[in-house]
Tab-separated table of C-alpha atoms in Angstrom:
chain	number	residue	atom	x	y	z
A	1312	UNK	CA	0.000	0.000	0.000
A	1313	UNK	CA	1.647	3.310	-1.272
A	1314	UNK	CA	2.121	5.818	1.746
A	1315	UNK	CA	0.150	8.995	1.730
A	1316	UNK	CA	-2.387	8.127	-0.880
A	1317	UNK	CA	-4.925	8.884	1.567
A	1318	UNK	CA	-4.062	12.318	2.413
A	1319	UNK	CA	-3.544	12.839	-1.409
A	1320	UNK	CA	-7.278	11.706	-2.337
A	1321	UNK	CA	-8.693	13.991	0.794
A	1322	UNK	CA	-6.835	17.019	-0.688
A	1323	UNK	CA	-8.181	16.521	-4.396
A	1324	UNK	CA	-4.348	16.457	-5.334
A	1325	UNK	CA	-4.515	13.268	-8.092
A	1326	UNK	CA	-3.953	15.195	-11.234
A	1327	UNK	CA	-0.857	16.789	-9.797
A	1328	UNK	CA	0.577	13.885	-8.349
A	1329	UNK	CA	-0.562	11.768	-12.104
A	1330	UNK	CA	0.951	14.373	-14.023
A	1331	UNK	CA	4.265	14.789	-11.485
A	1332	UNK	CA	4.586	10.685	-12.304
A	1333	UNK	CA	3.928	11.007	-16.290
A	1334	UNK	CA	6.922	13.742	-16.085
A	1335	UNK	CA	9.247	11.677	-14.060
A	1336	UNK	CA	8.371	8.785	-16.380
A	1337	UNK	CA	8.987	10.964	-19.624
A	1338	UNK	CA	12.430	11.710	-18.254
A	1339	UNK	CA	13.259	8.101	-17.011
A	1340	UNK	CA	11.838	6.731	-20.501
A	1341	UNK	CA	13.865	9.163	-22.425
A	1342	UNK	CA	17.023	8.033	-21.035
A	1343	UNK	CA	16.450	4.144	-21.482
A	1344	UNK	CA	16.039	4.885	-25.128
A	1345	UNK	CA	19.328	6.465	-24.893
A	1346	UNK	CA	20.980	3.847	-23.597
A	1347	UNK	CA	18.767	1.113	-25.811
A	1348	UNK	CA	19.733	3.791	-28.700
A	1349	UNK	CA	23.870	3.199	-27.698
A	1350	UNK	CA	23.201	-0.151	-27.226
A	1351	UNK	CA	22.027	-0.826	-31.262
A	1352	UNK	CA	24.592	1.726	-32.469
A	1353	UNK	CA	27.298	-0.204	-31.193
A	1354	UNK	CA	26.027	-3.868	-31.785
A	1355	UNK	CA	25.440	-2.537	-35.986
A	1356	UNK	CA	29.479	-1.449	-35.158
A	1357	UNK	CA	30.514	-4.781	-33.733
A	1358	UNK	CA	28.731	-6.446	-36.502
A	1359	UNK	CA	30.360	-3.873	-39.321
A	1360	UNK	CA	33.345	-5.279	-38.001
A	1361	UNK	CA	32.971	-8.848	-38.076
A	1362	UNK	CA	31.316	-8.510	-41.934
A	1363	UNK	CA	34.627	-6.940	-42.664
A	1364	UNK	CA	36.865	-9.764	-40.836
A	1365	UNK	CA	35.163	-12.006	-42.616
A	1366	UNK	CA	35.378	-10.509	-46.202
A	1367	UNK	CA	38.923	-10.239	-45.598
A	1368	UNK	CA	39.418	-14.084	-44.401
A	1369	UNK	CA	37.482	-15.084	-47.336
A	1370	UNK	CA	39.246	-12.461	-49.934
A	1371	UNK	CA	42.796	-14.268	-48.041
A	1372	UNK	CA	41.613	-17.914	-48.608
A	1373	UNK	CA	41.406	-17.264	-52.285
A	1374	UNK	CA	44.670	-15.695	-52.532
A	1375	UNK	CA	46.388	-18.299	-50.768
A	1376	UNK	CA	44.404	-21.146	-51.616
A	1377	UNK	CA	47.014	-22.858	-52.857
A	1378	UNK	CA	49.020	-22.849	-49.679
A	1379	UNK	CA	45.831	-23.116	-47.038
A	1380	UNK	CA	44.386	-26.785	-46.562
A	1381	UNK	CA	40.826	-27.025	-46.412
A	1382	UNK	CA	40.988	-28.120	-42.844
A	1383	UNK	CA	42.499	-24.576	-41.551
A	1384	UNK	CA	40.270	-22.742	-44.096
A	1385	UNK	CA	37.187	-24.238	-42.708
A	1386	UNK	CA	38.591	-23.641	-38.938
A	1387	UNK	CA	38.695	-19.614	-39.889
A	1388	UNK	CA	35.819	-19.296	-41.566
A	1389	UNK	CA	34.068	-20.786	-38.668
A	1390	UNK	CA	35.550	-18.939	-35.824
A	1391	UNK	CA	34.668	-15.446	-38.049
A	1392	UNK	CA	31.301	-16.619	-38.595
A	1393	UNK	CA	31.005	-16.446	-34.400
A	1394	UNK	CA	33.264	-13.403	-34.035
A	1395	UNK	CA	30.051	-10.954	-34.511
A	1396	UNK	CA	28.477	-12.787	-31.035
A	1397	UNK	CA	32.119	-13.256	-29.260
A	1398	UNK	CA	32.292	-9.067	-29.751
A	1399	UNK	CA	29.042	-8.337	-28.961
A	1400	UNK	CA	29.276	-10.319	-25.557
A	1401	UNK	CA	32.622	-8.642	-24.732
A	1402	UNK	CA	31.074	-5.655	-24.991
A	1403	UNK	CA	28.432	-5.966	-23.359
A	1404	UNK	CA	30.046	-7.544	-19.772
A	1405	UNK	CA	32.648	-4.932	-20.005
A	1406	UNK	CA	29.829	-2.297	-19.947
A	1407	UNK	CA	28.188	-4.450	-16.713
A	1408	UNK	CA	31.382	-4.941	-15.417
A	1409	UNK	CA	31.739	-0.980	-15.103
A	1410	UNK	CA	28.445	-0.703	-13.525
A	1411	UNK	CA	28.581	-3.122	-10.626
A	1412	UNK	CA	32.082	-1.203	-10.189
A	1413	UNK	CA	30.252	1.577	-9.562
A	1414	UNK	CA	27.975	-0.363	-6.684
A	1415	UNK	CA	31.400	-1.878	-5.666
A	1416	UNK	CA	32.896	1.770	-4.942
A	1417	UNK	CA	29.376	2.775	-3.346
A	1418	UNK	CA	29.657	-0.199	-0.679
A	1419	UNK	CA	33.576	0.759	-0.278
A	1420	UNK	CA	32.430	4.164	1.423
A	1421	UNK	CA	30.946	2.256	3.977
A	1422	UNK	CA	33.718	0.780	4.800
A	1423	UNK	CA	35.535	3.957	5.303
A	1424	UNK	CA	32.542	5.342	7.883
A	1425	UNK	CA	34.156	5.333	11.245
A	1426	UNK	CA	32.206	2.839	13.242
A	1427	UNK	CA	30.285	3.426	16.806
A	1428	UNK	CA	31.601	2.471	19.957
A	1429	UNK	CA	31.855	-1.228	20.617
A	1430	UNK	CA	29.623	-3.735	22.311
A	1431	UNK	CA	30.469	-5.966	24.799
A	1432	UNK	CA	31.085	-8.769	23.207
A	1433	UNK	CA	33.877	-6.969	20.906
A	1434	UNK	CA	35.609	-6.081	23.828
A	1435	UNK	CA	34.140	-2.986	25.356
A	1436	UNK	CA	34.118	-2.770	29.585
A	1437	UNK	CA	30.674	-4.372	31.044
A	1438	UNK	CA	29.129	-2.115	33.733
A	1439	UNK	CA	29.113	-3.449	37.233
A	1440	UNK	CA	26.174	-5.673	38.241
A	1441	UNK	CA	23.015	-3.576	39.306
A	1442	UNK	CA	24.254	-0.793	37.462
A	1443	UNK	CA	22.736	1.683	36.855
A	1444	UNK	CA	21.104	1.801	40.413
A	1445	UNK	CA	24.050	0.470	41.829
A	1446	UNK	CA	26.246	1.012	43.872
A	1447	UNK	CA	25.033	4.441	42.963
A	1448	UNK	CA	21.230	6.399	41.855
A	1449	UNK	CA	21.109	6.260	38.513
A	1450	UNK	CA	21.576	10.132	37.915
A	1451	UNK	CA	22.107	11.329	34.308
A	1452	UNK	CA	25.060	14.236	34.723
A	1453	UNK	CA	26.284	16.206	32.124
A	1454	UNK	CA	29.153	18.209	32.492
A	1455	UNK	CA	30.988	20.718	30.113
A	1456	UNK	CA	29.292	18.755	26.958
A	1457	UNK	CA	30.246	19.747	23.607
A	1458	UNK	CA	28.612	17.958	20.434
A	1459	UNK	CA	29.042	17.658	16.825
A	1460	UNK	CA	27.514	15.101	14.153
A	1461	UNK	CA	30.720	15.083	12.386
A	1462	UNK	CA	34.582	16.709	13.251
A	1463	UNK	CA	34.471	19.132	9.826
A	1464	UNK	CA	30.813	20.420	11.240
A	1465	UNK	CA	30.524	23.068	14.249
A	1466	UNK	CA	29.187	21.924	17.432
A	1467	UNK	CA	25.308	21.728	17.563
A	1468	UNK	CA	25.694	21.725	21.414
A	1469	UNK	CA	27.816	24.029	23.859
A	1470	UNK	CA	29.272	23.321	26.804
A	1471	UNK	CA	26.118	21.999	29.074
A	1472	UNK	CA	26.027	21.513	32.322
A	1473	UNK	CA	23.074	19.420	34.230
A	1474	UNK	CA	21.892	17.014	36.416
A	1475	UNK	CA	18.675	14.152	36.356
A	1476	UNK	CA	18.031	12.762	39.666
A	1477	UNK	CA	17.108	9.068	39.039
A	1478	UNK	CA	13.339	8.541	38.965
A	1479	UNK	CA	12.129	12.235	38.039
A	1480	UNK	CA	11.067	13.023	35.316
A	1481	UNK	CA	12.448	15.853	33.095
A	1482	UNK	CA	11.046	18.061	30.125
A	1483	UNK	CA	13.500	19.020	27.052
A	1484	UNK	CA	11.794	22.703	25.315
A	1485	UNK	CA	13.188	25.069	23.296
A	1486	UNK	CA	12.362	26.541	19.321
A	1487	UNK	CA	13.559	24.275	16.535
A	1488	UNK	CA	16.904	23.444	16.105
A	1489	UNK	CA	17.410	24.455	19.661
A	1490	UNK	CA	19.156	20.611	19.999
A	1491	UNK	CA	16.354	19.105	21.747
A	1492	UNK	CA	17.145	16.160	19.709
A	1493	UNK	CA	20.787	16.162	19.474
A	1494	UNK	CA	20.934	16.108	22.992
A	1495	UNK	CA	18.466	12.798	23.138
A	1496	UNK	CA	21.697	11.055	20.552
A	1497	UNK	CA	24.131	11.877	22.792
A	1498	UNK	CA	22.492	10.013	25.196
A	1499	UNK	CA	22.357	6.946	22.915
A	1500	UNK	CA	26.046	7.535	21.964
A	1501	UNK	CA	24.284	8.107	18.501
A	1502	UNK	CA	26.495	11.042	18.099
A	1503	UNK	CA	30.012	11.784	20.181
A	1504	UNK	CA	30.850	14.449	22.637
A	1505	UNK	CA	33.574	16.300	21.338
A	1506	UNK	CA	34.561	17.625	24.681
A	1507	UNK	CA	32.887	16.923	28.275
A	1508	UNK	CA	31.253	13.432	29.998
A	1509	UNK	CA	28.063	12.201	30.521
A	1510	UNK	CA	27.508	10.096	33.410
A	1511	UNK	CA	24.643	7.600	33.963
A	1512	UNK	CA	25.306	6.076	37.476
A	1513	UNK	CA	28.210	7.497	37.965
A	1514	UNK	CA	30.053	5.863	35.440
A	1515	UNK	CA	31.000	7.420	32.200
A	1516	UNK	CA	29.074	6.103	28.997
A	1517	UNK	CA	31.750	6.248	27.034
A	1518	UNK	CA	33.646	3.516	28.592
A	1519	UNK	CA	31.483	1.123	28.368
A	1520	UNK	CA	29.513	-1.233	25.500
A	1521	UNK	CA	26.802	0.517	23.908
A	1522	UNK	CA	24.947	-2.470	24.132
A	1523	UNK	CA	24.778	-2.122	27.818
A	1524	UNK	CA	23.892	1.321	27.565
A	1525	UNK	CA	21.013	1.457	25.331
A	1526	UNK	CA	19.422	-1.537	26.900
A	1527	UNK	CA	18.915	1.191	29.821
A	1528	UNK	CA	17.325	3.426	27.725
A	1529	UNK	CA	13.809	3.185	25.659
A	1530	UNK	CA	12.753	5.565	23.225
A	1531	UNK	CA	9.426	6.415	21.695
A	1532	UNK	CA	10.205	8.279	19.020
A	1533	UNK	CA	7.989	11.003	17.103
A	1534	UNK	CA	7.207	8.417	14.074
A	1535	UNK	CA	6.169	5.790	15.388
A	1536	UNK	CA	8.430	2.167	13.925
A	1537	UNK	CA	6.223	-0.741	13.245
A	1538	UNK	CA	7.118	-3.994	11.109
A	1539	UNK	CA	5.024	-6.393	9.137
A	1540	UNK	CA	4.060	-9.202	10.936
A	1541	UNK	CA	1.977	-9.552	14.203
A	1542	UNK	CA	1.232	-7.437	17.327
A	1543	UNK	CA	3.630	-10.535	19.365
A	1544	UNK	CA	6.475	-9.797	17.162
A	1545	UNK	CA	6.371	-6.059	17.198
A	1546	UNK	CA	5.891	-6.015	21.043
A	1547	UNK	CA	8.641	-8.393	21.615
A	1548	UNK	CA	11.371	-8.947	18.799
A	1549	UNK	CA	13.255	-10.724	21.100
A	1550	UNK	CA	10.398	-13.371	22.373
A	1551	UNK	CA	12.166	-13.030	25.750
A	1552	UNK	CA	8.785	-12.736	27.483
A	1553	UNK	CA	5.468	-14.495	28.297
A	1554	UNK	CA	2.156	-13.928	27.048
A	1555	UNK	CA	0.883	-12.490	29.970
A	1556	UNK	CA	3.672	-10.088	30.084
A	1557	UNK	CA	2.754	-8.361	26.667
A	1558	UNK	CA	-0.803	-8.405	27.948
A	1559	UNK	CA	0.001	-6.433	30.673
A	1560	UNK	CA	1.766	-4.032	28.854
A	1561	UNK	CA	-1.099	-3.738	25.992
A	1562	UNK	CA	-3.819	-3.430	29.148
A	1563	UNK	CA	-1.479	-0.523	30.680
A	1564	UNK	CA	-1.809	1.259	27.403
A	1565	UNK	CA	-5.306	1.051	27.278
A	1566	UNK	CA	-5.262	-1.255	24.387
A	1567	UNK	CA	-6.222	-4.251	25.579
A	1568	UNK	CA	-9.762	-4.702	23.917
A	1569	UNK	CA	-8.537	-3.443	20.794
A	1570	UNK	CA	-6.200	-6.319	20.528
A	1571	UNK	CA	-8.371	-8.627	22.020
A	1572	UNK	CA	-10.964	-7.664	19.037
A	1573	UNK	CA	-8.269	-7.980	15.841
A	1574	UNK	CA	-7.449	-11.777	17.180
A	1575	UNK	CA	-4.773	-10.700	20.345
A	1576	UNK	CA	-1.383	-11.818	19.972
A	1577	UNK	CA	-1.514	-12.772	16.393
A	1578	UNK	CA	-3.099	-9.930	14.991
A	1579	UNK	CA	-1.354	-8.582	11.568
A	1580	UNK	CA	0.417	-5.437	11.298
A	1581	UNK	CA	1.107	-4.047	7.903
A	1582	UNK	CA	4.114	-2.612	7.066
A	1583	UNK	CA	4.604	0.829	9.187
A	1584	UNK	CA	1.588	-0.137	10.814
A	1585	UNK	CA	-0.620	1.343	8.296
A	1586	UNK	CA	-3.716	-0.576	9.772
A	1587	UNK	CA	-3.315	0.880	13.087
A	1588	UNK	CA	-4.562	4.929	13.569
A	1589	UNK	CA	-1.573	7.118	14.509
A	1590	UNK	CA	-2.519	6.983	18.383
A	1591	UNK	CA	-2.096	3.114	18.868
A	1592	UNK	CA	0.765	2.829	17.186
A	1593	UNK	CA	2.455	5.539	19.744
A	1594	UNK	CA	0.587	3.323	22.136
A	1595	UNK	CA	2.263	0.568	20.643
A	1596	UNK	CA	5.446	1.602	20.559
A	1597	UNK	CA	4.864	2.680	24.361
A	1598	UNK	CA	3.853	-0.870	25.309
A	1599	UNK	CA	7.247	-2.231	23.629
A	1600	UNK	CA	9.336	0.639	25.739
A	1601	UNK	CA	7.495	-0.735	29.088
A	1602	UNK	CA	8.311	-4.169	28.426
A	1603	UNK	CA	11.914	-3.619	28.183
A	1604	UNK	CA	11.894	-2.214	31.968
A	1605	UNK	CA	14.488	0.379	31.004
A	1606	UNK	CA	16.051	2.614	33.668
A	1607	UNK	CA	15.224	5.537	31.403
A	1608	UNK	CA	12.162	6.253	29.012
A	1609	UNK	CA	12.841	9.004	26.661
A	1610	UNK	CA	9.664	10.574	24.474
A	1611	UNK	CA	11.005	12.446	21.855
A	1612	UNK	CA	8.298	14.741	19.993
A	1613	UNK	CA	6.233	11.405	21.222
A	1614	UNK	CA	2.461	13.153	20.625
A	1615	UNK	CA	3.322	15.951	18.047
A	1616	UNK	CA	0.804	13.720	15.482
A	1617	UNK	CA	-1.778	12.563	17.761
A	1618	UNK	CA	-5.109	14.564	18.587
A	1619	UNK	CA	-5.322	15.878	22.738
A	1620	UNK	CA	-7.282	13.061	23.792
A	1621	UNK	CA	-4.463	10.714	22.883
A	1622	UNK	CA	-2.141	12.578	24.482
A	1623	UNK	CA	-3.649	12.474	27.508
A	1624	UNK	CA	-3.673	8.502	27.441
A	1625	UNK	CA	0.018	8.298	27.062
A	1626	UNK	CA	0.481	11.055	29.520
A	1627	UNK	CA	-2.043	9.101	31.873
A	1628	UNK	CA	-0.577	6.057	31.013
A	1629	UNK	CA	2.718	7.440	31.858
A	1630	UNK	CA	2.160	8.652	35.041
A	1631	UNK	CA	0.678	4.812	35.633
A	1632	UNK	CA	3.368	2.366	34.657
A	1633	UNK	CA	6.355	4.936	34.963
A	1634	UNK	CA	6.084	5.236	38.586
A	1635	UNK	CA	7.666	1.696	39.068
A	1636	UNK	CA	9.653	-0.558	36.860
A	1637	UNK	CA	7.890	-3.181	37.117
A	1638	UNK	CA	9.071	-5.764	39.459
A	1639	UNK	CA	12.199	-3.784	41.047
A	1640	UNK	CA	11.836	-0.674	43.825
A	1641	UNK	CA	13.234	1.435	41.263
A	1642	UNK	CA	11.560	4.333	39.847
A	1643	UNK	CA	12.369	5.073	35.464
A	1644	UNK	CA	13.902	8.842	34.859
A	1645	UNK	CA	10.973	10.108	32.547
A	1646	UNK	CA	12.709	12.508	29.570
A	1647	UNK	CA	10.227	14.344	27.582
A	1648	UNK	CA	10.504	16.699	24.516
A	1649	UNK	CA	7.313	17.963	23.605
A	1650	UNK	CA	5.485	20.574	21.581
A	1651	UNK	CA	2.861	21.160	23.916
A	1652	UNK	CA	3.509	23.297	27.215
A	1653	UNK	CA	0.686	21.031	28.959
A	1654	UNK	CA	2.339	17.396	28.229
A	1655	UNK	CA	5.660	18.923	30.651
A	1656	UNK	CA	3.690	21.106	32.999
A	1657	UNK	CA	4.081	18.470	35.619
A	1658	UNK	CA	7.626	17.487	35.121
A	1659	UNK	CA	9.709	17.582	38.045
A	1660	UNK	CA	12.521	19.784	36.142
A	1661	UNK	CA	12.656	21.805	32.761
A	1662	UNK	CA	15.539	22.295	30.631
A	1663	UNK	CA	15.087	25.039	28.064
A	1664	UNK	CA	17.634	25.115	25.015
A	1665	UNK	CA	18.651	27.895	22.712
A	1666	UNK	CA	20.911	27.395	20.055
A	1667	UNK	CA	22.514	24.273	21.359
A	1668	UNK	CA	23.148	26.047	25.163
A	1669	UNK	CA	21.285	25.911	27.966
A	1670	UNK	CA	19.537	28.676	28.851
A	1671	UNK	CA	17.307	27.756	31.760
A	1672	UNK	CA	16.791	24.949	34.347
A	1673	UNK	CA	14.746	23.942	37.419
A	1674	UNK	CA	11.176	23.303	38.547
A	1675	UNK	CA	8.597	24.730	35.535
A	1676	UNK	CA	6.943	26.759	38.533
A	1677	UNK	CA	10.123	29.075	39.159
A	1678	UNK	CA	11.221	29.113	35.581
A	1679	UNK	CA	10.417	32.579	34.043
């Protein structure tokens, strides 16, 4: 199912779209004949130049017929009478040969990418046991932090300085391109600090397997991600837990009796999740963050395309099934950045961003 078509039908917008897709066609057709065009021209060369071989073997064999046996005259007349093919096919996987070299040079880029941090099992530290609640609170510190997506690019975040008490829950505003989001990656190690430390139990991230990090951290991003196959698979990739489990979870989203109604556990979901409204599949996608019982939960842009009412469910919902991680004492460090002032109202702390620096901090009641 294409993507879209439905918000192109409600806006009337078919002839555009029709006449956009007969252009790009024109200009995609117009270069195949090109190349169909070069194609011809050069097979009626090759076989120009096999008529003339041959012409020439045959004018040879007459002059020297009395010094060529039959055998050898046969032999080249043969082998000329296949040259026109043997060219032809020379030709032609040269030309392929030059365009998988191009897909060969495109996949030797990525080789050159300079890879993330390592995991665990390549050889990167493990965290102590019971980390990141132990031996200390699982505070999230930043200190002096200085970020850039790439070293030839300037920093999209300056020197910040903050601290997350574990277990509180903590709203992200500022105007776009403030680094609301860039400041979420550097949390995943997604992109590096170029100068500072960021501490999640009071052990550096960067020391350790990014494995072990992010399976501390859930995310529900602002587009919801939802695979073909069924609710069970999209809850839990993994299949590391029971039944009951992911029926829990769907119940503490509130969509337990929609499941139950589309056949539970086995229900299909399309590709994106195109048979699921926008709300449930942020409910979804919530449901598959609780499961994983991470130490943080981290909602970036979370409700910017669902209507007020469900907002309020996941922000309901939240306030339900955040409060404990399920069956441990320890409370999940909520991170929230939102585009409505009422979804962070209640946050414990605010950090407002301006151009990659903080600005502002502490309680939204004694912020300005």
């Amino acid at each position: 199912m294409l993507r879209g078509l439905t918000t192109v039908r409600a806006y009337g917008a078919e002839d555009r779209f029709q006449r956009a897709f007969v252009r790009h066609q024109n200009t995609n057709t117009s270069w195949y004949f090109c190349f169909l065009a070069c194609s011809r021209w050069v097979g009626f060369r090759m076989d120009i130049l096999s008529w003339v071989t041959l012409i020439a073997v045959a004018a040879g064999a007459m002059l020297l017929r009395s010094t060529l046996s039959l055998s050898l005259l046969g032999v080249a007349l043969t082998n000329t009478l296949d040259l026109s093919a043997i060219m032809q096919w020379t030709v032609r996987q040269s030309a392929e040969v030059e365009n998988n070299m191009t897909a060969t040079e495109r996949l030797l880029e990525y080789t050159k990418i300079e890879a993330e941090g390592r995991t665990c099992a390549e050889g990167a530290a493990k965290p102590p046991p019971g980390w990141p609640h132990s031996p200390r609170a699982a505070d999230i510190e930043y200190e002096d932090l200085t970020a850039t997506y790439s070293p030839e690019l300037p920093p999209v975040l300056h020197g910040l300085t903050f601290t997350i008490p574990a277990g509180t829950s903590c709203g992200i505003v500022g105007r776009t391109g403030s680094g609301k989001s860039s400041l979420m990656l550097t949390l995943f190690r997604l992109i590096d600090n170029s100068s500072g430390t960021i501490r999640l139990g009071g052990i550096d991230i960067s020391t350790i397997g990014v494995d072990a990090l992010r399976r501390q951290i859930a995310i529900i991003p602002q587009d919801p991600v939802l695979f073909s196959g069924s609710l069970r698979s999209n809850l839990d990739p993994g299949e590391s837990h029971a039944d009951e489990a992911l029926w829990e979870a769907l119940r503490a989203v509130q969509l337990g009796p929609e499941a139950e109604s589309l056949g539970g556990l086995d229900a299909a979901i399309t590709e994106g999740g195109e048979n699921w409204s926008a709300g449930q599949r942020q409910l979804l996608c919530l449901a598959r963050s609780l499961l994983r019982d991470a130490a943080i939960l981290a909602l970036d842009e979370a409700t910017a395309n669902v209507d007020r009412g469900t907002d309020a469910a996941i922000q309901r919902t939240l306030r339900d099934c955040v409060a404990a991680r399920g069956s441990s004492q320890h409370r999940r460090t909520l991170l929230i950045i939102a585009h409505r002032i009422d979804t962070i109202l209640d946050c414990d702390q605010l950090l407002v961003l301006s151009r990659g620096r903080l600005v502002e901090s502490g309680p939204p009641s004694e912020l300005r």
